[in-house]
Every structure is written in C-alpha cells, then in structure tokens.
Amino acid sequence: MATPKYPIPYVAAATFHHLTPSQNPLCYLHNKTYCGLIGCSARDERYMSAHAQEFIRINFISAKMYGSDSLPAVLCVHGIQDNCDTFVTLLPLLPNDYHYVCIDLPGHGGSAHFPPHVPLEFVNYIGSIKWVADHFGWPEFVYLGHSFGGQLGTWFSGIYPERVRCLIVLDTMGPRSVDLDSTPVTVRKRIDSAQSLHRRQCGRQAPVYTFDEAVAKMMAGRRSKLTNESARILARRGLIQVDGDGDRYTFASDQRLKLEFHPLMEFGQQERVLRNVTCPVLFVLADENTARYSTYLKDAYEFNSKRPNVTVAVVNGDHDVHLNYPDRVFSLVTNFLQKYCKH
C-alpha cells in the first residue's frame, strides 16, 4: 500500500450543528414525531457518547472532516449499508490541499433514519446532499461518491450543475433504469415489501452479535469481496454497542435499505438528468465488476463514455477496491483533481 502523504487526524472535538425547522422540514418532521432531542434519537445519543471525538453533527446527518475548512471542499458519500469510513484508507493518499467532508447518509452509521413505516425514496437522499452543501454554505464543491453515493452524485450534478465543480464516481455509472410498462408491478412490489418488512420488525428485538460475528455476517452477505480488515473498518462505525458495554452489537443501518428504491424512470428520462452534468467527471470502474455495463447499466455506460467531459478508467479489483486496495485508485483520483479541479 502506498504511504500516506500526510496524516489525517480524527476531529479533535465534536461540534453540534442544527438546522431550524424552516430550513429543513423533513428533518423537523422526523425530530418532532420520533426523537426526544432535535436531530438525535436515543440510538444516536448512545452512539455519539461512544464516538464523540469523531463526529460533526449536521441535524440528522453525521460526518467526519479531514483537513482545514478554509480549503476547497470535497464531499465524500458512501454506498448502500456502508458508512463514511469506506474512504478511511483512500483519503490519506489524496492531496492535502482539500477539506474532505465524509458523511453518513440517513439510515447509515451514526446518522438518524428517515421516518419509519414508509418506503425510502431516492430523491430524499439527493435532498440530503443539498442540506449538507447548504449547511456549510458551499457555492460549489468537489463530489466523490462510491456506488450508491456515486449514483446520488450523478443526479445531484445534473440537478444542481452550478454547485459541483468536479464529480468523481467509484464503480457505478448511475441508477439503473426501469421499463415503464412494469411500473404498476414495480410500485406494488415496493409498497408490499416495505409493509411486509415493517410487520416483521414490529415488536421484534434487533439481532445481537459479537463484533467478530457481525464482521463475518457483513462479509458473507455482501455481493462484493471485502477483506477482513475492510469489513472491520466498516463495522466499527456500522454497529451499535448494546447497553453500552461488552461484546454485544446490533447493526445501525436502516433495514429498509435492503429494499429497492432507485428512480422509477426509463433511461430516456435519466438521460435528461445526465446530459445536464456539465462539470468534469471521472468514473473509476472495477474490472471484476464490469458485467453490469453490458446489462442493466449498459445505457448509462454507453451514454457517459461518449461525453466530452467524462473520463473513464478501469482498475483491477472488485466493487470495494477503493477500500480494499486504495493504492490502485488514489493516483487516478489525484491526477484528476490536479488536472480539472485546481483552485
């Protein structure tokens, strides 16, 4: 593994930020109805007390920050059922003249969940990105996203093109598209699946695992290959210690994340969004995961690959290569930052 160019310390002390209800009505609904404290559930309070040295609190979104906030911002966004520590091995290898802000999306890591009982919505996650950018007052920023975080980035960059200076996407091309003829069946399936999941969870205690059991479960249940070290990195932030002590943990992630909630759009509609991405874009694809680009992501791959503002690079590895083997990825990201994102 390459040697870090500079040390990245954890945040020295926790700082708490809250948006007012008028600034964030979705969060206000969540807080007013389900939380005893503004932006902080009992689960969050336990997690925060155990990890207070690592967190910046942005209402219901938790984040880690690296580097001086006087530098240009890079917003780092993880994939489904991961957390912001997915970037913990990559960031020390990247240029030190940026302010890296790594968030836990709602329902992940140390962040609170969206209100229960209803299906998750892709557009609400895009809104989460906007709340973060607005909170920090960034007129523009660099966006770095892995998997689902990269999908959000492609859409955010098309919806708010003036806000994204450069876009870096790790091992995805955008959300999958759907056949419009299947819309009634797809919507019905999503509603029924969400309600079925809720019924199963009612009155049921979350399963409890030892730390090693949880790590093994993460590795076994993942479609991609995580090294044991990488799984332990994600688990340290993705688990909640039961009763505050002992080797007993539950998973922090929202169980609704196991259900599908990509946009119900055919590719022609998604293309309208992608066409509006005007900033320089880098797609870094893992060569062991490229079968998707001849199947359900074929249209997105063919469209993006022909765009004049897009660079596509392929590295050896699986979906989590940026975490497992960051030395295979960092030079591509660094060169792109230096070439297209100078400040």
PDB file of N, CA and C in Angstrom, residues 24-96:
ATOM      1  N   ASN A  24     -35.244  22.920   7.263  1.00  0.00           N
ATOM      2  CA  ASN A  24     -35.255  21.501   6.940  1.00  0.00           C
ATOM      3  C   ASN A  24     -36.536  20.857   7.454  1.00  0.00           C
ATOM      4  N   PRO A  25     -37.659  21.022   6.740  1.00  0.00           N
ATOM      5  CA  PRO A  25     -38.937  20.497   7.231  1.00  0.00           C
ATOM      6  C   PRO A  25     -38.963  18.984   7.331  1.00  0.00           C
ATOM      7  N   LEU A  26     -38.249  18.282   6.454  1.00  0.00           N
ATOM      8  CA  LEU A  26     -38.237  16.824   6.526  1.00  0.00           C
ATOM      9  C   LEU A  26     -37.604  16.369   7.835  1.00  0.00           C
ATOM     10  N   CYS A  27     -36.477  16.999   8.181  1.00  0.00           N
ATOM     11  CA  CYS A  27     -35.820  16.649   9.439  1.00  0.00           C
ATOM     12  C   CYS A  27     -36.706  17.023  10.624  1.00  0.00           C
ATOM     13  N   TYR A  28     -37.396  18.146  10.513  1.00  0.00           N
ATOM     14  CA  TYR A  28     -38.247  18.587  11.617  1.00  0.00           C
ATOM     15  C   TYR A  28     -39.358  17.576  11.867  1.00  0.00           C
ATOM     16  N   LEU A  29     -39.958  17.065  10.792  1.00  0.00           N
ATOM     17  CA  LEU A  29     -40.992  16.045  10.943  1.00  0.00           C
ATOM     18  C   LEU A  29     -40.423  14.838  11.676  1.00  0.00           C
ATOM     19  N   HIS A  30     -39.248  14.429  11.265  1.00  0.00           N
ATOM     20  CA  HIS A  30     -38.602  13.276  11.903  1.00  0.00           C
ATOM     21  C   HIS A  30     -38.344  13.554  13.379  1.00  0.00           C
ATOM     22  N   ASN A  31     -37.783  14.738  13.665  1.00  0.00           N
ATOM     23  CA  ASN A  31     -37.417  15.051  15.046  1.00  0.00           C
ATOM     24  C   ASN A  31     -38.647  15.214  15.935  1.00  0.00           C
ATOM     25  N   LYS A  32     -39.645  15.922  15.425  1.00  0.00           N
ATOM     26  CA  LYS A  32     -40.827  16.222  16.230  1.00  0.00           C
ATOM     27  C   LYS A  32     -41.607  14.956  16.563  1.00  0.00           C
ATOM     28  N   THR A  33     -41.659  14.051  15.606  1.00  0.00           N
ATOM     29  CA  THR A  33     -42.509  12.878  15.770  1.00  0.00           C
ATOM     30  C   THR A  33     -41.804  11.728  16.476  1.00  0.00           C
ATOM     31  N   TYR A  34     -40.537  11.555  16.223  1.00  0.00           N
ATOM     32  CA  TYR A  34     -39.895  10.323  16.662  1.00  0.00           C
ATOM     33  C   TYR A  34     -38.708  10.509  17.602  1.00  0.00           C
ATOM     34  N   CYS A  35     -38.221  11.749  17.769  1.00  0.00           N
ATOM     35  CA  CYS A  35     -37.000  11.921  18.558  1.00  0.00           C
ATOM     36  C   CYS A  35     -37.246  12.814  19.768  1.00  0.00           C
ATOM     37  N   GLY A  36     -36.595  12.477  20.854  1.00  0.00           N
ATOM     38  CA  GLY A  36     -36.718  13.281  22.052  1.00  0.00           C
ATOM     39  C   GLY A  36     -35.896  14.548  21.990  1.00  0.00           C
ATOM     40  N   LEU A  37     -34.803  14.540  21.234  1.00  0.00           N
ATOM     41  CA  LEU A  37     -33.953  15.706  21.087  1.00  0.00           C
ATOM     42  C   LEU A  37     -33.913  16.096  19.620  1.00  0.00           C
ATOM     43  N   ILE A  38     -33.616  17.365  19.372  1.00  0.00           N
ATOM     44  CA  ILE A  38     -33.531  17.813  17.985  1.00  0.00           C
ATOM     45  C   ILE A  38     -32.418  17.042  17.274  1.00  0.00           C
ATOM     46  N   GLY A  39     -32.788  16.303  16.256  1.00  0.00           N
ATOM     47  CA  GLY A  39     -31.809  15.616  15.420  1.00  0.00           C
ATOM     48  C   GLY A  39     -31.094  14.476  16.092  1.00  0.00           C
ATOM     49  N   CYS A  40     -31.574  13.999  17.229  1.00  0.00           N
ATOM     50  CA  CYS A  40     -30.797  12.991  17.942  1.00  0.00           C
ATOM     51  C   CYS A  40     -31.719  12.000  18.630  1.00  0.00           C
ATOM     52  N   SER A  41     -31.754  10.772  18.147  1.00  0.00           N
ATOM     53  CA  SER A  41     -32.559   9.734  18.775  1.00  0.00           C
ATOM     54  C   SER A  41     -31.780   9.113  19.924  1.00  0.00           C
ATOM     55  N   ALA A  42     -32.448   8.263  20.705  1.00  0.00           N
ATOM     56  CA  ALA A  42     -31.749   7.578  21.795  1.00  0.00           C
ATOM     57  C   ALA A  42     -30.612   6.739  21.239  1.00  0.00           C
ATOM     58  N   ARG A  43     -30.841   6.117  20.087  1.00  0.00           N
ATOM     59  CA  ARG A  43     -29.781   5.341  19.444  1.00  0.00           C
ATOM     60  C   ARG A  43     -28.599   6.237  19.110  1.00  0.00           C
ATOM     61  N   ASP A  44     -28.894   7.440  18.580  1.00  0.00           N
ATOM     62  CA  ASP A  44     -27.832   8.364  18.226  1.00  0.00           C
ATOM     63  C   ASP A  44     -27.080   8.845  19.460  1.00  0.00           C
ATOM     64  N   GLU A  45     -27.822   9.094  20.564  1.00  0.00           N
ATOM     65  CA  GLU A  45     -27.175   9.565  21.788  1.00  0.00           C
ATOM     66  C   GLU A  45     -26.161   8.538  22.286  1.00  0.00           C
ATOM     67  N   ARG A  46     -26.551   7.256  22.257  1.00  0.00           N
ATOM     68  CA  ARG A  46     -25.614   6.213  22.693  1.00  0.00           C
ATOM     69  C   ARG A  46     -24.400   6.177  21.779  1.00  0.00           C
ATOM     70  N   TYR A  47     -24.657   6.289  20.475  1.00  0.00           N
ATOM     71  CA  TYR A  47     -23.557   6.209  19.522  1.00  0.00           C
ATOM     72  C   TYR A  47     -22.640   7.419  19.660  1.00  0.00           C
ATOM     73  N   MET A  48     -23.253   8.599  19.823  1.00  0.00           N
ATOM     74  CA  MET A  48     -22.454   9.804  19.952  1.00  0.00           C
ATOM     75  C   MET A  48     -21.602   9.780  21.203  1.00  0.00           C
ATOM     76  N   SER A  49     -22.147   9.281  22.307  1.00  0.00           N
ATOM     77  CA  SER A  49     -21.384   9.266  23.546  1.00  0.00           C
ATOM     78  C   SER A  49     -20.170   8.360  23.426  1.00  0.00           C
ATOM     79  N   ALA A  50     -20.277   7.331  22.606  1.00  0.00           N
ATOM     80  CA  ALA A  50     -19.170   6.397  22.441  1.00  0.00           C
ATOM     81  C   ALA A  50     -18.151   6.883  21.417  1.00  0.00           C
ATOM     82  N   HIS A  51     -18.559   7.803  20.532  1.00  0.00           N
ATOM     83  CA  HIS A  51     -17.689   8.205  19.439  1.00  0.00           C
ATOM     84  C   HIS A  51     -17.589   9.726  19.321  1.00  0.00           C
ATOM     85  N   ALA A  52     -17.723  10.424  20.432  1.00  0.00           N
ATOM     86  CA  ALA A  52     -17.851  11.878  20.388  1.00  0.00           C
ATOM     87  C   ALA A  52     -16.649  12.561  19.750  1.00  0.00           C
ATOM     88  N   GLN A  53     -15.492  11.939  19.804  1.00  0.00           N
ATOM     89  CA  GLN A  53     -14.306  12.578  19.261  1.00  0.00           C
ATOM     90  C   GLN A  53     -14.265  12.546  17.735  1.00  0.00           C
ATOM     91  N   GLU A  54     -15.154  11.803  17.120  1.00  0.00           N
ATOM     92  CA  GLU A  54     -15.069  11.623  15.679  1.00  0.00           C
ATOM     93  C   GLU A  54     -16.132  12.385  14.899  1.00  0.00           C
ATOM     94  N   PHE A  55     -17.075  13.029  15.550  1.00  0.00           N
ATOM     95  CA  PHE A  55     -18.278  13.445  14.851  1.00  0.00           C
ATOM     96  C   PHE A  55     -18.470  14.942  14.747  1.00  0.00           C
ATOM     97  N   ILE A  56     -18.944  15.354  13.602  1.00  0.00           N
ATOM     98  CA  ILE A  56     -19.595  16.642  13.431  1.00  0.00           C
ATOM     99  C   ILE A  56     -21.056  16.302  13.182  1.00  0.00           C
ATOM    100  N   ARG A  57     -21.959  16.963  13.872  1.00  0.00           N
ATOM    101  CA  ARG A  57     -23.375  16.634  13.766  1.00  0.00           C
ATOM    102  C   ARG A  57     -24.085  17.670  12.893  1.00  0.00           C
ATOM    103  N   ILE A  58     -24.737  17.249  11.822  1.00  0.00           N
ATOM    104  CA  ILE A  58     -25.465  18.156  10.949  1.00  0.00           C
ATOM    105  C   ILE A  58     -26.917  17.718  10.978  1.00  0.00           C
ATOM    106  N   ASN A  59     -27.641  18.140  11.985  1.00  0.00           N
ATOM    107  CA  ASN A  59     -29.003  17.706  12.226  1.00  0.00           C
ATOM    108  C   ASN A  59     -29.028  16.183  12.279  1.00  0.00           C
ATOM    109  N   PHE A  60     -29.652  15.495  11.301  1.00  0.00           N
ATOM    110  CA  PHE A  60     -29.723  14.052  11.425  1.00  0.00           C
ATOM    111  C   PHE A  60     -28.613  13.363  10.647  1.00  0.00           C
ATOM    112  N   ILE A  61     -27.652  14.130  10.129  1.00  0.00           N
ATOM    113  CA  ILE A  61     -26.554  13.553   9.362  1.00  0.00           C
ATOM    114  C   ILE A  61     -25.256  13.712  10.146  1.00  0.00           C
ATOM    115  N   SER A  62     -24.508  12.616  10.285  1.00  0.00           N
ATOM    116  CA  SER A  62     -23.210  12.654  10.953  1.00  0.00           C
ATOM    117  C   SER A  62     -22.104  12.678   9.907  1.00  0.00           C
ATOM    118  N   ALA A  63     -20.977  13.258  10.279  1.00  0.00           N
ATOM    119  CA  ALA A  63     -19.886  13.391   9.316  1.00  0.00           C
ATOM    120  C   ALA A  63     -18.538  13.382  10.005  1.00  0.00           C
ATOM    121  N   LYS A  64     -17.519  12.994   9.260  1.00  0.00           N
ATOM    122  CA  LYS A  64     -16.130  13.171   9.655  1.00  0.00           C
ATOM    123  C   LYS A  64     -15.502  14.183   8.708  1.00  0.00           C
ATOM    124  N   MET A  65     -14.653  15.034   9.268  1.00  0.00           N
ATOM    125  CA  MET A  65     -13.997  16.053   8.460  1.00  0.00           C
ATOM    126  C   MET A  65     -12.493  15.899   8.566  1.00  0.00           C
ATOM    127  N   TYR A  66     -11.823  16.090   7.446  1.00  0.00           N
ATOM    128  CA  TYR A  66     -10.375  15.967   7.383  1.00  0.00           C
ATOM    129  C   TYR A  66      -9.801  17.200   6.695  1.00  0.00           C
ATOM    130  N   GLY A  67      -8.791  17.813   7.308  1.00  0.00           N
ATOM    131  CA  GLY A  67      -8.168  18.985   6.714  1.00  0.00           C
ATOM    132  C   GLY A  67      -8.887  20.267   7.091  1.00  0.00           C
ATOM    133  N   SER A  68      -8.228  21.381   6.826  1.00  0.00           N
ATOM    134  CA  SER A  68      -8.742  22.694   7.216  1.00  0.00           C
ATOM    135  C   SER A  68      -9.991  23.057   6.425  1.00  0.00           C
ATOM    136  N   ASP A  69     -10.983  23.640   7.126  1.00  0.00           N
ATOM    137  CA  ASP A  69     -12.205  24.046   6.432  1.00  0.00           C
ATOM    138  C   ASP A  69     -12.012  25.323   5.621  1.00  0.00           C
ATOM    139  N   SER A  70     -10.801  25.872   5.626  1.00  0.00           N
ATOM    140  CA  SER A  70     -10.508  27.015   4.762  1.00  0.00           C
ATOM    141  C   SER A  70     -10.158  26.579   3.344  1.00  0.00           C
ATOM    142  N   LEU A  71      -9.975  25.274   3.152  1.00  0.00           N
ATOM    143  CA  LEU A  71      -9.621  24.727   1.843  1.00  0.00           C
ATOM    144  C   LEU A  71     -10.877  24.362   1.061  1.00  0.00           C
ATOM    145  N   PRO A  72     -10.764  24.207  -0.261  1.00  0.00           N
ATOM    146  CA  PRO A  72     -11.922  23.797  -1.070  1.00  0.00           C
ATOM    147  C   PRO A  72     -12.475  22.460  -0.594  1.00  0.00           C
ATOM    148  N   ALA A  73     -13.792  22.342  -0.622  1.00  0.00           N
ATOM    149  CA  ALA A  73     -14.464  21.172  -0.056  1.00  0.00           C
ATOM    150  C   ALA A  73     -14.572  20.027  -1.052  1.00  0.00           C
ATOM    151  N   VAL A  74     -14.385  18.816  -0.518  1.00  0.00           N
ATOM    152  CA  VAL A  74     -14.688  17.575  -1.232  1.00  0.00           C
ATOM    153  C   VAL A  74     -15.697  16.818  -0.383  1.00  0.00           C
ATOM    154  N   LEU A  75     -16.893  16.633  -0.895  1.00  0.00           N
ATOM    155  CA  LEU A  75     -17.921  15.872  -0.189  1.00  0.00           C
ATOM    156  C   LEU A  75     -17.809  14.410  -0.588  1.00  0.00           C
ATOM    157  N   CYS A  76     -17.621  13.529   0.400  1.00  0.00           N
ATOM    158  CA  CYS A  76     -17.412  12.101   0.154  1.00  0.00           C
ATOM    159  C   CYS A  76     -18.642  11.334   0.624  1.00  0.00           C
ATOM    160  N   VAL A  77     -19.248  10.548  -0.280  1.00  0.00           N
ATOM    161  CA  VAL A  77     -20.520   9.893   0.013  1.00  0.00           C
ATOM    162  C   VAL A  77     -20.413   8.404  -0.294  1.00  0.00           C
ATOM    163  N   HIS A  78     -20.749   7.584   0.687  1.00  0.00           N
ATOM    164  CA  HIS A  78     -20.567   6.132   0.642  1.00  0.00           C
ATOM    165  C   HIS A  78     -21.709   5.420  -0.065  1.00  0.00           C
ATOM    166  N   GLY A  79     -21.629   4.083  -0.117  1.00  0.00           N
ATOM    167  CA  GLY A  79     -22.641   3.255  -0.756  1.00  0.00           C
ATOM    168  C   GLY A  79     -23.669   2.711   0.228  1.00  0.00           C
ATOM    169  N   ILE A  80     -24.629   1.963  -0.308  1.00  0.00           N
ATOM    170  CA  ILE A  80     -25.724   1.394   0.484  1.00  0.00           C
ATOM    171  C   ILE A  80     -25.199   0.493   1.600  1.00  0.00           C
ATOM    172  N   GLN A  81     -25.719   0.694   2.805  1.00  0.00           N
ATOM    173  CA  GLN A  81     -25.406  -0.077   4.006  1.00  0.00           C
ATOM    174  C   GLN A  81     -23.927  -0.008   4.388  1.00  0.00           C
ATOM    175  N   ASP A  82     -23.208   0.978   3.852  1.00  0.00           N
ATOM    176  CA  ASP A  82     -21.849   1.252   4.294  1.00  0.00           C
ATOM    177  C   ASP A  82     -21.886   2.470   5.214  1.00  0.00           C
ATOM    178  N   ASN A  83     -20.787   3.153   5.347  1.00  0.00           N
ATOM    179  CA  ASN A  83     -20.740   4.399   6.104  1.00  0.00           C
ATOM    180  C   ASN A  83     -19.524   5.182   5.658  1.00  0.00           C
ATOM    181  N   CYS A  84     -19.305   6.343   6.249  1.00  0.00           N
ATOM    182  CA  CYS A  84     -18.262   7.227   5.735  1.00  0.00           C
ATOM    183  C   CYS A  84     -16.856   6.667   5.893  1.00  0.00           C
ATOM    184  N   ASP A  85     -16.684   5.646   6.711  1.00  0.00           N
ATOM    185  CA  ASP A  85     -15.355   5.052   6.847  1.00  0.00           C
ATOM    186  C   ASP A  85     -14.946   4.232   5.631  1.00  0.00           C
ATOM    187  N   THR A  86     -15.820   4.128   4.633  1.00  0.00           N
ATOM    188  CA  THR A  86     -15.420   3.470   3.394  1.00  0.00           C
ATOM    189  C   THR A  86     -14.265   4.211   2.723  1.00  0.00           C
ATOM    190  N   PHE A  87     -14.062   5.480   3.092  1.00  0.00           N
ATOM    191  CA  PHE A  87     -12.986   6.276   2.493  1.00  0.00           C
ATOM    192  C   PHE A  87     -11.752   6.376   3.387  1.00  0.00           C
ATOM    193  N   VAL A  88     -11.750   5.683   4.517  1.00  0.00           N
ATOM    194  CA  VAL A  88     -10.712   5.921   5.515  1.00  0.00           C
ATOM    195  C   VAL A  88      -9.327   5.474   5.051  1.00  0.00           C
ATOM    196  N   THR A  89      -9.247   4.507   4.136  1.00  0.00           N
ATOM    197  CA  THR A  89      -7.934   4.087   3.628  1.00  0.00           C
ATOM    198  C   THR A  89      -7.503   4.900   2.412  1.00  0.00           C
ATOM    199  N   LEU A  90      -8.454   5.473   1.691  1.00  0.00           N
ATOM    200  CA  LEU A  90      -8.138   6.224   0.471  1.00  0.00           C
ATOM    201  C   LEU A  90      -7.723   7.660   0.755  1.00  0.00           C
ATOM    202  N   LEU A  91      -8.404   8.328   1.663  1.00  0.00           N
ATOM    203  CA  LEU A  91      -8.179   9.757   1.866  1.00  0.00           C
ATOM    204  C   LEU A  91      -6.748  10.119   2.253  1.00  0.00           C
ATOM    205  N   PRO A  92      -6.057   9.327   3.075  1.00  0.00           N
ATOM    206  CA  PRO A  92      -4.684   9.713   3.414  1.00  0.00           C
ATOM    207  C   PRO A  92      -3.743   9.751   2.217  1.00  0.00           C
ATOM    208  N   LEU A  93      -4.150   9.154   1.097  1.00  0.00           N
ATOM    209  CA  LEU A  93      -3.308   9.121  -0.095  1.00  0.00           C
ATOM    210  C   LEU A  93      -3.613  10.262  -1.061  1.00  0.00           C
ATOM    211  N   LEU A  94      -4.672  11.010  -0.804  1.00  0.00           N
ATOM    212  CA  LEU A  94      -5.097  12.070  -1.708  1.00  0.00           C
ATOM    213  C   LEU A  94      -4.445  13.404  -1.338  1.00  0.00           C
ATOM    214  N   PRO A  95      -4.487  14.384  -2.236  1.00  0.00           N
ATOM    215  CA  PRO A  95      -3.844  15.681  -1.972  1.00  0.00           C
ATOM    216  C   PRO A  95      -4.341  16.317  -0.678  1.00  0.00           C
ATOM    217  N   ASN A  96      -3.430  16.994   0.009  1.00  0.00           N
ATOM    218  CA  ASN A  96      -3.773  17.572   1.309  1.00  0.00           C
ATOM    219  C   ASN A  96      -4.232  19.023   1.226  1.00  0.00           C
TER     220      ASN A  96
END
